[in-house]
Amino acid sequence: MKNIIAFAGTNSKTSINKQLVTYASSLVEDVTVDILDLNDFELPIYGIDLENEKGIPDNAKTFLEHIKSSDGIILSLAEHNGAYATVFKNIFDWMSRIDGKLWSDKPMLLMATSPGGRGGATVLDVAKGRFPFMGGNIVADFSFPSFFDNFSEGKITNEDLNKDLKSKVKTFKEAL
């Protein structure tokens, strides 16, 4: 059986991206899902001086091992001021010091959501431009707009958006 990891690119305990990634991962049949929480991988802010003085923290190594040992990744990015959330950028930076191709060419369903109508489209564009240079194999992406209007009780309530996500999940599953 294939093993996938799913996580939100945020440390918010009430993350709408974590709710979306949890739902999306539940749609992938016949796989084992490990939902990761960035709060479980606390890291100091990356800096070259810190790396030279203390080396790479174990939590960065552990998170990277989760990626490398998986068969696929579902990631939903939080958008902060049009870019990645700081906690995601930080773990991303630490892992890139271990392996510049940190995504290891694993099939990835890349998503974002927000309360607004653009659904994190800006951060998705940033990631789609950057991740392929770092071993990212984005097989499908999904921007989910107006989270609070379209998501309730752990699932997407808008039928058109739910159908779109299910299509993206199918593409992801076929790539595993």
Tab-separated table of N, CA, C and O in Angstrom, residues 62-129:
chain	number	residue	atom	x	y	z
A	62	THR	N	14.158	15.189	10.353
A	62	THR	CA	13.015	14.296	10.529
A	62	THR	C	11.913	14.610	9.518
A	62	THR	O	11.343	13.699	8.906
A	63	PHE	N	11.617	15.897	9.329
A	63	PHE	CA	10.573	16.265	8.372
A	63	PHE	C	10.982	15.849	6.963
A	63	PHE	O	10.170	15.296	6.210
A	64	LEU	N	12.228	16.080	6.615
A	64	LEU	CA	12.713	15.679	5.292
A	64	LEU	C	12.615	14.166	5.119
A	64	LEU	O	12.265	13.681	4.032
A	65	GLU	N	12.863	13.421	6.170
A	65	GLU	CA	12.737	11.958	6.087
A	65	GLU	C	11.288	11.549	5.823
A	65	GLU	O	11.035	10.580	5.099
A	66	HIS	N	10.333	12.268	6.390
A	66	HIS	CA	8.921	12.000	6.090
A	66	HIS	C	8.663	12.167	4.591
A	66	HIS	O	7.960	11.351	3.988
A	67	ILE	N	9.212	13.209	4.000
A	67	ILE	CA	9.048	13.430	2.561
A	67	ILE	C	9.673	12.284	1.783
A	67	ILE	O	9.039	11.686	0.914
A	68	LYS	N	10.919	11.986	2.095
A	68	LYS	CA	11.660	10.978	1.333
A	68	LYS	C	11.055	9.580	1.462
A	68	LYS	O	11.130	8.784	0.520
A	69	SER	N	10.457	9.268	2.592
A	69	SER	CA	9.893	7.932	2.790
A	69	SER	C	8.448	7.816	2.298
A	69	SER	O	7.878	6.731	2.328
A	70	SER	N	7.883	8.911	1.831
A	70	SER	CA	6.509	8.869	1.328
A	70	SER	C	6.490	8.539	-0.163
A	70	SER	O	7.505	8.625	-0.850
A	71	ASP	N	5.292	8.185	-0.626
A	71	ASP	CA	5.086	7.969	-2.057
A	71	ASP	C	4.465	9.193	-2.721
A	71	ASP	O	4.413	9.275	-3.947
A	72	GLY	N	3.965	10.126	-1.923
A	72	GLY	CA	3.351	11.334	-2.456
A	72	GLY	C	3.062	12.335	-1.358
A	72	GLY	O	3.080	11.996	-0.163
A	73	ILE	N	2.799	13.571	-1.780
A	73	ILE	CA	2.625	14.689	-0.849
A	73	ILE	C	1.370	15.464	-1.218
A	73	ILE	O	1.173	15.821	-2.386
A	74	ILE	N	0.545	15.743	-0.207
A	74	ILE	CA	-0.542	16.708	-0.366
A	74	ILE	C	-0.212	17.868	0.560
A	74	ILE	O	-0.049	17.679	1.763
A	75	LEU	N	-0.096	19.034	-0.016
A	75	LEU	CA	0.306	20.234	0.727
A	75	LEU	C	-0.660	21.360	0.420
A	75	LEU	O	-0.954	21.624	-0.751
A	76	SER	N	-1.160	22.006	1.460
A	76	SER	CA	-1.990	23.195	1.293
A	76	SER	C	-1.284	24.363	1.975
A	76	SER	O	-1.060	24.347	3.185
A	77	LEU	N	-0.924	25.346	1.181
A	77	LEU	CA	-0.147	26.484	1.667
A	77	LEU	C	-1.030	27.619	2.165
A	77	LEU	O	-1.972	28.030	1.478
A	78	ALA	N	-0.691	28.123	3.326
A	78	ALA	CA	-1.309	29.353	3.810
A	78	ALA	C	-0.631	30.513	3.095
A	78	ALA	O	0.565	30.461	2.803
A	79	GLU	N	-1.403	31.535	2.797
A	79	GLU	CA	-0.852	32.715	2.128
A	79	GLU	C	-0.779	33.867	3.119
A	79	GLU	O	-1.797	34.284	3.668
A	80	HIS	N	0.434	34.352	3.344
A	80	HIS	CA	0.655	35.511	4.210
A	80	HIS	C	1.293	36.605	3.369
A	80	HIS	O	2.414	36.429	2.877
A	81	ASN	N	0.589	37.678	3.166
A	81	ASN	CA	1.092	38.799	2.374
A	81	ASN	C	1.584	38.355	0.994
A	81	ASN	O	2.610	38.805	0.502
A	82	GLY	N	0.848	37.439	0.389
A	82	GLY	CA	1.158	36.989	-0.961
A	82	GLY	C	2.272	35.960	-1.065
A	82	GLY	O	2.688	35.626	-2.167
A	83	ALA	N	2.752	35.446	0.058
A	83	ALA	CA	3.859	34.485	0.033
A	83	ALA	C	3.587	33.387	1.061
A	83	ALA	O	2.537	33.346	1.682
A	84	TYR	N	4.585	32.502	1.236
A	84	TYR	CA	4.482	31.422	2.210
A	84	TYR	C	4.381	31.982	3.628
A	84	TYR	O	4.952	33.018	3.944
A	85	ALA	N	3.741	31.227	4.502
A	85	ALA	CA	3.778	31.532	5.929
A	85	ALA	C	5.219	31.353	6.408
A	85	ALA	O	5.949	30.484	5.916
A	86	THR	N	5.634	32.141	7.359
A	86	THR	CA	7.010	32.121	7.851
A	86	THR	C	7.434	30.737	8.315
A	86	THR	O	8.535	30.280	8.014
A	87	VAL	N	6.575	30.037	9.033
A	87	VAL	CA	6.936	28.718	9.549
A	87	VAL	C	7.225	27.744	8.410
A	87	VAL	O	8.153	26.933	8.502
A	88	PHE	N	6.462	27.829	7.316
A	88	PHE	CA	6.720	26.951	6.173
A	88	PHE	C	8.026	27.340	5.494
A	88	PHE	O	8.854	26.483	5.197
A	89	LYS	N	8.231	28.619	5.262
A	89	LYS	CA	9.461	29.072	4.606
A	89	LYS	C	10.678	28.649	5.418
A	89	LYS	O	11.702	28.246	4.861
A	90	ASN	N	10.556	28.695	6.729
A	90	ASN	CA	11.674	28.331	7.595
A	90	ASN	C	12.022	26.839	7.484
A	90	ASN	O	13.188	26.486	7.306
A	91	ILE	N	11.029	25.969	7.565
A	91	ILE	CA	11.328	24.533	7.461
A	91	ILE	C	11.812	24.202	6.055
A	91	ILE	O	12.709	23.383	5.867
A	92	PHE	N	11.246	24.863	5.057
A	92	PHE	CA	11.656	24.721	3.664
A	92	PHE	C	13.139	25.093	3.525
A	92	PHE	O	13.920	24.370	2.914
A	93	ASP	N	13.541	26.223	4.121
A	93	ASP	CA	14.935	26.666	4.050
A	93	ASP	C	15.874	25.674	4.745
A	93	ASP	O	16.927	25.343	4.210
A	94	TRP	N	15.493	25.220	5.945
A	94	TRP	CA	16.341	24.259	6.655
A	94	TRP	C	16.506	22.979	5.844
A	94	TRP	O	17.618	22.469	5.684
A	95	MET	N	15.398	22.451	5.308
A	95	MET	CA	15.490	21.195	4.551
A	95	MET	C	16.320	21.363	3.287
A	95	MET	O	17.043	20.441	2.890
A	96	SER	N	16.258	22.528	2.675
A	96	SER	CA	17.022	22.755	1.446
A	96	SER	C	18.525	22.742	1.702
A	96	SER	O	19.308	22.515	0.781
A	97	ARG	N	18.938	22.959	2.932
A	97	ARG	CA	20.356	22.896	3.288
A	97	ARG	C	20.837	21.448	3.381
A	97	ARG	O	22.020	21.177	3.270
A	98	ILE	N	19.895	20.530	3.565
A	98	ILE	CA	20.224	19.104	3.602
A	98	ILE	C	20.218	18.548	2.179
A	98	ILE	O	21.109	17.806	1.782
A	99	ASP	N	19.173	18.914	1.428
A	99	ASP	CA	18.981	18.406	0.076
A	99	ASP	C	18.291	19.474	-0.761
A	99	ASP	O	17.124	19.794	-0.519
A	100	GLY	N	18.997	20.001	-1.731
A	100	GLY	CA	18.451	21.040	-2.595
A	100	GLY	C	17.250	20.579	-3.408
A	100	GLY	O	16.443	21.383	-3.851
A	101	LYS	N	17.115	19.270	-3.583
A	101	LYS	CA	15.965	18.698	-4.291
A	101	LYS	C	15.037	18.045	-3.258
A	101	LYS	O	14.622	16.901	-3.389
A	102	LEU	N	14.723	18.788	-2.218
A	102	LEU	CA	14.044	18.259	-1.047
A	102	LEU	C	12.716	17.574	-1.320
A	102	LEU	O	12.319	16.680	-0.587
A	103	TRP	N	12.014	17.951	-2.376
A	103	TRP	CA	10.716	17.309	-2.669
A	103	TRP	C	10.895	15.925	-3.291
A	103	TRP	O	9.927	15.180	-3.425
A	104	SER	N	12.121	15.585	-3.678
A	104	SER	CA	12.479	14.228	-4.109
A	104	SER	C	11.634	13.681	-5.265
A	104	SER	O	11.441	12.476	-5.373
A	105	ASP	N	11.109	14.566	-6.097
A	105	ASP	CA	10.293	14.172	-7.256
A	105	ASP	C	9.069	13.347	-6.880
A	105	ASP	O	8.540	12.606	-7.712
A	106	LYS	N	8.610	13.480	-5.655
A	106	LYS	CA	7.397	12.777	-5.230
A	106	LYS	C	6.191	13.467	-5.861
A	106	LYS	O	6.136	14.703	-5.912
A	107	PRO	N	5.202	12.715	-6.349
A	107	PRO	CA	3.992	13.357	-6.865
A	107	PRO	C	3.374	14.236	-5.779
A	107	PRO	O	3.297	13.833	-4.610
A	108	MET	N	2.967	15.432	-6.180
A	108	MET	CA	2.435	16.393	-5.220
A	108	MET	C	1.115	16.975	-5.709
A	108	MET	O	0.995	17.383	-6.870
A	109	LEU	N	0.135	16.992	-4.806
A	109	LEU	CA	-1.083	17.771	-4.989
A	109	LEU	C	-0.869	19.025	-4.167
A	109	LEU	O	-0.786	18.965	-2.942
A	110	LEU	N	-0.735	20.136	-4.852
A	110	LEU	CA	-0.446	21.422	-4.210
A	110	LEU	C	-1.719	22.248	-4.160
A	110	LEU	O	-2.380	22.440	-5.186
A	111	MET	N	-2.056	22.733	-2.973
A	111	MET	CA	-3.303	23.476	-2.789
A	111	MET	C	-3.051	24.723	-1.944
A	111	MET	O	-2.012	24.868	-1.313
A	112	ALA	N	-4.072	25.571	-1.946
A	112	ALA	CA	-4.120	26.716	-1.039
A	112	ALA	C	-5.580	27.110	-0.896
A	112	ALA	O	-6.391	26.904	-1.809
A	113	THR	N	-5.899	27.686	0.243
A	113	THR	CA	-7.224	28.253	0.448
A	113	THR	C	-7.082	29.531	1.252
A	113	THR	O	-6.042	29.785	1.871
A	114	SER	N	-8.136	30.332	1.212
A	114	SER	CA	-8.179	31.557	1.998
A	114	SER	C	-9.642	31.945	2.171
A	114	SER	O	-10.515	31.420	1.471
A	115	PRO	N	-9.900	32.873	3.068
A	115	PRO	CA	-11.284	33.348	3.219
A	115	PRO	C	-11.754	34.149	1.991
A	115	PRO	O	-12.948	34.281	1.765
A	116	GLY	N	-10.805	34.653	1.214
A	116	GLY	CA	-11.141	35.505	0.073
A	116	GLY	C	-11.375	34.739	-1.216
A	116	GLY	O	-11.153	33.527	-1.306
A	117	GLY	N	-11.776	35.470	-2.208
A	117	GLY	CA	-12.156	34.903	-3.494
A	117	GLY	C	-11.020	34.358	-4.338
A	117	GLY	O	-11.258	33.610	-5.278
A	118	ARG	N	-9.774	34.728	-4.032
A	118	ARG	CA	-8.650	34.227	-4.838
A	118	ARG	C	-8.097	32.896	-4.332
A	118	ARG	O	-7.312	32.247	-5.000
A	119	GLY	N	-8.505	32.482	-3.142
A	119	GLY	CA	-8.157	31.150	-2.648
A	119	GLY	C	-6.673	30.851	-2.556
A	119	GLY	O	-6.245	29.737	-2.820
A	120	GLY	N	-5.867	31.846	-2.204
A	120	GLY	CA	-4.432	31.601	-2.071
A	120	GLY	C	-3.714	31.471	-3.408
A	120	GLY	O	-2.629	30.897	-3.477
A	121	ALA	N	-4.310	32.004	-4.475
A	121	ALA	CA	-3.734	31.850	-5.821
A	121	ALA	C	-2.326	32.434	-5.917
A	121	ALA	O	-1.483	31.886	-6.645
A	122	THR	N	-2.043	33.495	-5.202
A	122	THR	CA	-0.722	34.124	-5.293
A	122	THR	C	0.360	33.200	-4.740
A	122	THR	O	1.397	33.000	-5.373
A	123	VAL	N	0.136	32.612	-3.568
A	123	VAL	CA	1.146	31.711	-3.002
A	123	VAL	C	1.269	30.445	-3.842
A	123	VAL	O	2.367	29.896	-3.970
A	124	LEU	N	0.185	29.999	-4.448
A	124	LEU	CA	0.273	28.843	-5.353
A	124	LEU	C	1.185	29.167	-6.526
A	124	LEU	O	2.009	28.327	-6.913
A	125	ASP	N	1.036	30.362	-7.088
A	125	ASP	CA	1.903	30.763	-8.200
A	125	ASP	C	3.370	30.801	-7.778
A	125	ASP	O	4.244	30.372	-8.526
A	126	VAL	N	3.632	31.312	-6.578
A	126	VAL	CA	5.007	31.350	-6.067
A	126	VAL	C	5.563	29.919	-5.971
A	126	VAL	O	6.660	29.627	-6.452
A	127	ALA	N	4.792	29.028	-5.374
A	127	ALA	CA	5.248	27.646	-5.190
A	127	ALA	C	5.401	26.923	-6.528
A	127	ALA	O	6.378	26.184	-6.720
A	128	LYS	N	4.463	27.117	-7.436
A	128	LYS	CA	4.554	26.445	-8.743
A	128	LYS	C	5.768	26.930	-9.523
A	128	LYS	O	6.335	26.177	-10.315
A	129	GLY	N	6.203	28.152	-9.270
A	129	GLY	CA	7.408	28.657	-9.915
A	129	GLY	C	8.689	28.170	-9.266
A	129	GLY	O	9.718	28.034	-9.929
